[in-house]
């Protein structure tokens, strides 16, 4: 089973001291979900799971290594970080290498080919609806076979249609096989066709309808910034959309004001939220790998994926660029071609 | 207390008959729910499970303007918005959330410094509770002092029966609220009361998750420095969902927004999960990492609150479990302290 | 989006123009010294190069109540810093698409190339921008209600 394979690889790496720690998933308390964790010993790595409940993109946790302040006298540990990735997550790791946040040899990548992961709340709902025993979730095991998600517990099996319970991102996934890896688990998986069915509805709307849709959505945002924190491409130490209120006095110089410029207020009003989301979207342009994590974490269900997918489409159509496909430095907005399109200039 | 009954089809009529208040009702928000000011009685989804955002924001809004100011040629205008605070009803609040309001009272109204904005809103708010008949998977209110059919803190208490709602008017505020709607209410029978008791029992039997809190606070203090807190917070991304959406969390930040000519002073929610929250001016941060920040959350809810107010800072609504993007589970964490081996010296 | 038609007759839009100092600003200067007439609704902010323009500046202008924003730089290939405007081009084209995606009329936000010798060209661009924005009426969507 893939669980055993992952556990074996990770625990061996840790036992041999080849990695300083290993990022992976363990079973969550409620039985359905899995929970991201850091294994520091081989024993901890033997708890790892790899099944369709592993929604978390572990690449988000890489940045902490850079942000941690060393204790006085502490020597930095230069061994690589071990990380478990699915297809989509591997692009996020590649992006971090492209942008020189990490060097290739600083990360030890264990990739797994992926048939898709389940949308846990959806699965939970379906589970409750069928009146299945909740206590059974302690022994729950999920797997995807063909067009079905199979949940086995207590020697019994329950089948759900794959389309009903898997994440939207997996329905359009073009990179189910890790693009970079040091070790690979699983058989190659057929990618989904290159299409944007999820954007069609929105494309058909008039600008006024779109505006109404987005203002309604943005007005719900509680500005928890989960969408930013979870993003594997967001690694700034200080975020341009989250500054504490700077105090300006009569003597504050323009330079100081510049350094403290506030692009977004902390107050979650409709206009500020709009501003926050536009800023975030723009900062992701050409960098977002469409891992879909921001959409998943939003506690009020704002369909952020409609923004990121559109961005992806624009970038690919206009500049034929896709981020995070290999480790070569590549950045859409830090490069140009003489013959880039000119559309829209007066 | 007087008990009445109303049939289900008359509920909308009752809602529309409430005049002079902003009526907050649970409305649909995608596949979640949210309390919003009712525009049309049809918006109200009283069969809801739990709102994504707790209705604490009626009394303690996320974005509360404290004052507007404007500088005039001959002096300046300050508009202390407090006088224009209207009257509110929270219609259909669950007991976990209304108990949380009681907890907020201990913070905002007790002692030497009373928060005038909170006090005014609290006084102007009438709380209409709605008993839970089906707890969600992660609800554990029963383990921490609230309960699906508890009535404390409610001005009016509703219980959904098969053919209608049982309406219990508990306080004078409740009486005042329903004064215009009495014609819609009918008397209730003993059968209804026994049905209510039955529902209560059935609901309490449905709880999946439980938490045994006895002795945990002492135990937690013993292991304050333990690596346990690092391990449980490994997955945390520091988003603050667990605190912003917690019905008992009350931390806030004051923001001045405006120019030198005019502007406003606003109070916005803040969260102990953000690094900026504890950042000193010297840029030293006493809670530098997620271990310390998460530990603070658990300690505040399960140790400090109890010590200061004899009331747990958690009402068991399960939101922080349901909504945490990384499945950090407060029940698990608090239960887990029992199994931690080491003890601080 | 709100089209405020009643006021459109005598609505004087506020346009913020970010101009690079070497071409577009010089072009606007030339228009002035050659006494080419163009409307005064444009408030010019001079920057060293159009690639200095962070799209967040554009958002901030809208937030502070600009009815339209224009960014202008040297023609591709003519940049004083050789390649600056190539970066601007990629950025702003994508940014404009994003504004459109959330329902902001693309006529609120314009980009142009104006060289130091194009006084008349500058006046034409300004007229075009003002016509567009006048048609749309005042901008109210992105504006923060309390001024900063
Ligand atoms: S998007 Fe692709 S790689 Fe990522 S979880 Fe879904 S199927 Fe797997
Ligand atoms: S996760 Fe959702 S609520 Fe939180 S800041 Fe992002 S969009 Fe807003
Ligand atoms: S999909 Fe969201 S979380 Fe993932 S890279 Fe893009 S912006 Fe970041
Ligand atoms: S919601 Fe979860 S991930 Fe977010 S701060 Fe709270 S514990 Fe951390
Ligand atoms: S700590 Fe969690 S379960 Fe407890 S009241 Fe807050 S959100 Fe609800």
Short mmCIF file of C-alpha atoms and ligand atoms in Angstrom, two decimals, chain A residues 86-88 114-117 169-170 173 175-176, ligand 1:
data_model
loop_
_atom_site.label_atom_id
_atom_site.label_comp_id
_atom_site.label_asym_id
_atom_site.label_seq_id
_atom_site.Cartn_x
_atom_site.Cartn_y
_atom_site.Cartn_z
CA UNK A 86 1.13 15.24 -4.74
CA UNK A 87 1.12 16.34 -8.36
CA UNK A 88 -0.18 19.82 -7.71
CA UNK A 114 -2.54 11.23 -7.49
CA UNK A 115 -6.03 10.23 -8.58
CA UNK A 116 -7.58 13.11 -6.71
CA UNK A 117 -8.37 14.04 -3.14
CA UNK A 169 -9.36 21.20 -8.45
CA UNK A 170 -8.89 17.50 -9.11
CA UNK A 173 -6.01 18.60 -12.81
CA UNK A 175 -0.47 17.58 -13.45
CA UNK A 176 -1.46 14.59 -11.31
S1 LIG D 1 -5.18 18.77 -8.19
FE1 LIG D 1 -4.30 16.96 -9.14
S2 LIG D 1 -2.47 16.44 -8.02
FE2 LIG D 1 -3.62 17.93 -6.82
S3 LIG D 1 -4.80 16.66 -5.44
FE3 LIG D 1 -6.09 17.01 -7.22
S4 LIG D 1 -5.68 15.33 -8.62
FE4 LIG D 1 -4.09 15.32 -7.07
#
